[in-house]
C-alpha cells in the first residue's frame, strides 16, 4: 500500500496526469482508503512540487501540470470521499478570494462538506469581493467559506468581513476560513467565526458553526 501511495505522489510531482489517474484507480481497486490516497499520495506530491518551486527547481508550467494531475485524480475519488453522511447541514457558499487562483484545496473542502450533507455553492477561485457579497445576498447561506493560499491575498478576508458587516449581512451567517497561510490566530484577529486546517477538519467546524445559528 505504501508503495502505491508513493507512486501516486511521484506521478503528481512529475505532472503525469495519465499515470496518476491509472494509479489512483488501481489503489481504489486494491482497497486503499480514498482519504489516504488524497493525503499521502496526491497532496504529498503537490506539496513536494511546491517545495521544488520554492527551491527554484520547478517552474509554473510544471506546477500547473501537477495541479492538473491532482484535479483529474480527484474527479475519480470524489464519489468515494466521506460517503454516507446524509443529514442536511445547511447552505454554504465557498470562494477563493480575489487575486488568488488556487482552488484545489477549496474543491476538497467542497467535496467533504457536500458529502457531509451541506448544500454547496462553489464559486471557484479568484472571486471578486463584490461578487461574494452579491452571492450571499442572493443565496442567503448559513455559512460563507473563504480560502486563500497566498500571504498577500489572505488580507482580503478581513475586507470581506467588513463589507458583510456594512451590508448588514454579518449576523445572518457564520464565516469559516482556511488555506495554507491562514491560522486560528489569524481567524481570531480578523473576527472570522471558524478556521479549519484541512478539508476533513472543515466538516465538524462547519457543523458546529451552523448549529450556533439556530
Ligand atoms: Co501556487 N503558490 N502560485 N500555484 N501553489 C503556493 C501556494 C506556494 C506556497 C508555492 C511555494 O512557493 N512553495 C506559493 C505561495 C507563497 C506565499 O504566498 N507565501 C505560491 C505562489 C507564489 C504562486 C504564484 C504567485 C506563482 C507565480 O506566478 N509566481 C501564482 C499565484 C497566482 C495567483 O493566485 N494569483 C501561483 C500559481 C499556482 C498554479 C496556478 C500553478 C497552481 C494552482 C492551480 C489551482 O489551484 N487550480 C499552484 C499550485 C498547485 C501551488 C501549490 C504547489 C499547491 C497548492 C495546492 O493545491 N495544495 C502550493 C504549494 C503548497 O501548497 N505547498 C503553491 C494542495 C491542497 C489540497 O492544499 O490548497 O493547502 P491546500 O488546501 C488545504 C488546506 O489549506 C485547507 O484544506 C485544503 C485541503 O485539505 N483549506 C481550507 C484550503 N482552503 C480552505 C478553506 C476552508 C477550510 C480549509 O474553509 C473555507
Coordinates of C-alpha atoms and ligand atoms in Angstrom, one line a residue:
X1 CA 0.0 0.0 0.0
X2 CA 2.8 2.4 0.9
X3 CA 4.4 1.8 -2.5
X4 CA 1.4 2.7 -4.5
X5 CA 0.8 5.9 -2.5
X6 CA 4.4 6.8 -3.1
X7 CA 4.0 6.1 -6.8
X8 CA 0.8 8.3 -6.8
X9 CA 2.8 11.1 -5.1
X10 CA 5.6 10.8 -7.7
X11 CA 3.1 10.9 -10.6
X12 CA 1.6 14.1 -9.3
X13 CA 5.1 15.5 -8.6
X14 CA 6.0 14.7 -12.2
X15 CA 2.8 16.1 -13.5
X16 CA 2.0 12.8 -15.2
X17 CA -1.8 13.0 -15.4
X18 CA -2.5 9.6 -17.0
X19 CA -0.1 7.8 -14.7
X20 CA -1.7 9.4 -11.6
X21 CA -5.2 8.5 -12.9
X22 CA -4.2 4.9 -13.6
X23 CA -2.6 4.5 -10.1
X24 CA -5.5 6.1 -8.3
X25 CA -7.9 3.7 -10.0
X26 CA -5.6 0.8 -9.1
X27 CA -5.3 1.9 -5.5
X28 CA -9.1 2.1 -5.2
X29 CA -9.5 -1.3 -6.7
X30 CA -6.9 -2.7 -4.1
X31 CA -9.0 -1.2 -1.3
X32 CA -6.7 1.7 -0.3
X33 CA -8.6 4.3 1.7
X34 CA -9.6 7.2 -0.5
X35 CA -8.6 9.7 2.2
X36 CA -5.1 8.1 2.3
X37 CA -4.9 8.4 -1.5
X38 CA -5.6 12.1 -1.2
X39 CA -3.4 12.9 1.8
X40 CA -0.5 10.5 1.4
X41 CA -0.5 10.4 -2.4
X42 CA -1.9 13.4 -4.2
X43 CA -1.5 16.2 -1.7
X44 CA 2.0 14.9 -0.8
X45 CA 3.1 15.1 -4.4
X46 CA 1.7 18.6 -4.9
X47 CA 3.4 19.8 -1.7
X48 CA 6.7 18.4 -2.9
X49 CA 6.1 20.2 -6.2
X50 CA 5.5 23.4 -4.3
X51 CA 8.8 22.9 -2.3
X52 CA 10.6 22.3 -5.6
X53 CA 9.1 25.6 -6.9
X54 CA 10.3 27.4 -3.8
X55 CA 13.8 25.9 -4.3
X56 CA 13.9 27.1 -7.9
X57 CA 13.9 23.5 -9.2
X58 CA 10.3 23.6 -10.6
X59 CA 8.5 26.2 -12.6
X60 CA 4.9 27.4 -13.1
X61 CA 4.1 25.2 -16.1
X62 CA 5.3 22.2 -14.1
X63 CA 3.2 23.3 -11.0
X64 CA 0.2 23.6 -13.4
X65 CA 0.8 20.1 -14.7
X66 CA 1.0 18.7 -11.2
X67 CA -2.2 20.6 -10.3
X68 CA -3.9 19.1 -13.3
X69 CA -2.8 15.6 -12.4
X70 CA -4.3 16.1 -8.9
X71 CA -7.6 17.5 -10.3
X72 CA -8.3 14.6 -12.8
X73 CA -7.5 12.2 -10.0
X74 CA -9.8 14.0 -7.6
X75 CA -12.7 13.6 -10.1
X76 CA -12.4 9.9 -9.8
X77 CA -12.0 10.0 -6.0
X78 CA -14.9 12.4 -5.2
X79 CA -17.7 9.8 -5.1
X80 CA -15.6 7.7 -2.6
X81 CA -14.8 10.5 -0.2
X82 CA -16.7 10.6 3.1
X83 CA -19.7 9.0 1.6
X84 CA -22.6 8.0 3.8
X85 CA -23.2 11.2 5.9
X86 CA -26.5 12.5 4.6
X87 CA -28.0 14.6 7.3
X88 CA -28.9 18.1 6.0
X89 CA -26.1 20.5 7.0
X90 CA -27.2 23.9 5.7
X91 CA -26.3 26.1 2.8
X92 CA -22.6 27.1 2.3
X93 CA -21.1 29.5 -0.2
X94 CA -17.4 28.7 -0.9
X95 CA -14.9 31.0 -2.7
X96 CA -11.2 31.6 -3.0
X97 CA -10.6 35.3 -2.5
X98 CA -9.9 37.7 -5.4
X99 CA -6.4 37.7 -6.8
X100 CA -5.9 34.1 -5.8
X101 CA -6.2 31.3 -8.4
X102 CA -5.6 28.4 -6.1
X103 CA -8.8 26.2 -5.9
X104 CA -7.7 22.6 -5.4
X105 CA -7.8 22.8 -1.6
X106 CA -11.2 24.5 -1.6
X107 CA -12.6 21.9 -4.0
X108 CA -11.6 19.3 -1.5
X109 CA -13.4 21.3 1.2
X110 CA -16.5 21.5 -1.1
X111 CA -16.4 17.7 -1.6
X112 CA -16.2 17.0 2.1
X113 CA -18.9 19.4 3.0
X114 CA -21.1 18.1 0.2
X115 CA -20.6 14.6 1.4
X116 CA -21.5 15.6 4.9
X117 CA -24.9 16.9 3.8
X118 CA -24.2 20.6 3.1
X119 CA -25.7 22.3 0.0
X120 CA -22.6 23.7 -1.5
X121 CA -22.4 26.7 -3.8
X122 CA -18.8 26.6 -5.1
X123 CA -17.9 30.0 -6.6
X124 CA -14.4 28.9 -7.6
X125 CA -11.1 30.8 -7.4
X126 CA -10.3 34.5 -7.8
X127 CA -13.8 35.7 -6.9
X128 CA -14.2 39.5 -6.6
X129 CA -15.4 40.6 -3.2
X130 CA -18.4 42.3 -4.7
X131 CA -19.5 39.0 -6.3
X132 CA -19.1 37.2 -2.9
X133 CA -21.3 39.9 -1.3
X134 CA -23.9 39.6 -4.1
X135 CA -23.9 35.8 -3.8
X136 CA -24.5 36.0 0.0
X137 CA -27.4 38.3 -0.6
X138 CA -28.9 36.1 -3.3
X139 CA -28.3 32.6 -1.7
X140 CA -28.6 33.6 2.0
X141 CA -26.2 30.8 3.1
X142 CA -25.8 29.7 6.7
X143 CA -22.1 29.6 6.1
X144 CA -19.5 31.5 4.0
X145 CA -16.2 29.7 3.4
X146 CA -13.2 31.6 2.2
X147 CA -9.9 30.3 1.1
X148 CA -6.5 32.0 0.4
X149 CA -3.2 30.4 -0.5
X150 CA -1.1 33.5 -0.8
X151 CA 0.2 35.7 2.0
X152 CA -0.8 38.7 0.0
X153 CA -4.4 37.6 -0.6
X154 CA -5.3 36.4 2.9
X155 CA -5.6 40.1 3.8
X156 CA -8.7 40.3 1.6
X157 CA -10.6 38.2 4.1
X158 CA -11.0 41.0 6.7
X159 CA -12.1 43.3 3.9
X160 CA -14.9 40.8 3.0
X161 CA -15.9 40.6 6.7
X162 CA -16.1 44.4 6.9
X163 CA -18.2 44.5 3.7
X164 CA -20.6 41.9 5.2
X165 CA -20.9 44.0 8.3
X166 CA -21.6 47.2 6.4
X167 CA -24.3 45.5 4.3
X168 CA -25.9 44.2 7.5
X169 CA -25.3 40.6 6.5
X170 CA -22.7 39.6 9.1
X171 CA -25.2 38.4 11.8
X172 CA -27.2 36.2 9.5
X173 CA -24.3 33.8 8.7
X174 CA -21.1 32.3 10.0
X175 CA -17.7 32.7 8.3
X176 CA -15.1 29.9 8.1
X177 CA -11.7 30.5 6.6
X178 CA -8.8 28.3 5.6
X179 CA -5.8 27.9 3.3
X180 CA -2.1 27.3 4.0
X181 CA -1.1 30.8 5.2
X182 CA -4.2 31.2 7.4
X183 CA -4.4 30.1 11.0
X184 CA -6.7 30.1 14.0
X185 CA -4.8 33.1 15.3
X186 CA -5.5 35.0 12.1
X187 CA -9.2 33.9 12.2
X188 CA -9.5 35.3 15.7
X189 CA -7.7 38.5 14.8
X190 CA -10.0 39.3 11.8
X191 CA -13.2 38.1 13.6
X192 CA -13.9 35.1 11.5
X193 CA -16.2 32.6 13.3
X194 CA -14.1 29.5 12.5
X195 CA -10.9 28.1 11.0
X196 CA -10.1 24.7 9.6
X197 CA -6.7 23.4 8.9
X198 CA -7.8 21.0 6.2
X199 CA -10.9 19.7 4.4
X200 CA -11.7 16.9 6.9
X201 CA -11.5 19.4 9.8
X202 CA -13.8 21.8 8.0
X203 CA -16.8 19.4 8.4
X204 CA -17.0 19.5 12.3
X205 CA -16.2 23.2 12.3
X206 CA -18.9 23.9 9.8
X207 CA -21.5 21.8 11.7
X208 CA -20.7 23.5 14.9
X209 CA -21.0 27.0 13.4
X210 CA -24.3 26.2 11.7
X211 CA -25.7 24.8 14.9
X212 CA -24.9 28.1 16.6
X213 CA -27.2 29.9 14.2
X214 CA -30.4 28.0 15.1
Ligands
LIG1 CO1 0.9 28.4 -6.2 N1 1.8 29.0 -4.6 N2 1.3 30.2 -7.1 N3 0.1 27.7 -7.8 N4 1.0 26.8 -5.4 C1 1.8 28.1 -3.5 C2 0.6 28.4 -2.6 C3 3.2 28.4 -2.8 C4 3.2 28.1 -1.3 C5 4.3 27.7 -3.5 C6 5.6 27.9 -2.9 O1 6.3 28.9 -3.1 N5 6.1 27.0 -2.1 C7 3.3 29.9 -3.1 C8 2.7 30.9 -2.1 C9 3.7 31.7 -1.3 C10 3.1 32.7 -0.4 O2 2.3 33.5 -0.7 N6 3.5 32.5 0.8 C11 2.7 30.0 -4.5 C12 2.9 31.0 -5.4 C13 4.0 32.0 -5.1 C14 2.2 31.1 -6.6 C15 2.3 32.2 -7.7 C16 2.4 33.7 -7.2 C17 3.5 31.9 -8.6 C18 3.8 32.9 -9.6 O3 3.0 33.2 -10.5 N7 5.0 33.5 -9.5 C19 1.0 32.0 -8.5 C20 -0.2 32.8 -7.9 C21 -1.2 33.1 -8.9 C22 -2.4 33.7 -8.2 O4 -3.1 33.1 -7.4 N8 -2.6 35.0 -8.5 C23 0.7 30.5 -8.3 C24 0.1 29.7 -9.2 C25 -0.1 28.4 -9.0 C26 -0.7 27.4 -10.1 C27 -1.8 28.1 -11.0 C28 0.4 27.0 -10.9 C29 -1.2 26.2 -9.2 C30 -2.7 26.4 -8.7 C31 -3.7 25.6 -9.5 C32 -5.0 25.5 -8.9 O5 -5.2 25.6 -7.7 N9 -6.0 25.4 -9.8 C33 -0.3 26.4 -7.9 C34 -0.1 25.4 -7.0 C35 -0.6 24.0 -7.4 C36 0.6 25.6 -5.8 C37 1.0 24.5 -4.7 C38 2.2 23.8 -5.3 C39 -0.1 23.6 -4.3 C40 -1.4 24.2 -3.8 C41 -2.4 23.1 -3.5 O6 -3.3 22.9 -4.3 N10 -2.2 22.3 -2.5 C42 1.3 25.5 -3.5 C43 2.4 24.9 -2.6 C44 1.9 24.2 -1.4 O7 0.7 24.3 -1.0 N11 2.7 23.5 -0.7 C45 1.5 26.8 -4.1 C46 -3.0 21.1 -2.2 C47 -4.2 21.4 -1.5 C48 -5.0 20.2 -1.2 O8 -3.8 22.0 -0.3 O9 -4.5 24.3 -1.0 O10 -3.3 24.0 1.2 P1 -4.3 23.5 0.2 O11 -5.7 23.3 0.8 C49 -5.9 22.6 2.0 C50 -5.8 23.4 3.3 O12 -5.1 24.6 3.1 C51 -7.3 23.6 3.6 O13 -7.9 22.4 3.2 C52 -7.3 22.0 2.0 C53 -7.5 20.6 1.8 O14 -7.0 19.8 2.9 N12 -8.0 24.7 3.1 C54 -9.2 25.1 3.7 C55 -7.9 25.4 1.9 N13 -8.9 26.3 1.8 C56 -9.7 26.1 2.8 C57 -10.9 26.7 3.2 C58 -11.6 26.3 4.3 C59 -11.0 25.3 5.2 C60 -9.8 24.7 4.8 O15 -12.7 26.8 4.7 C61 -13.5 27.6 3.9

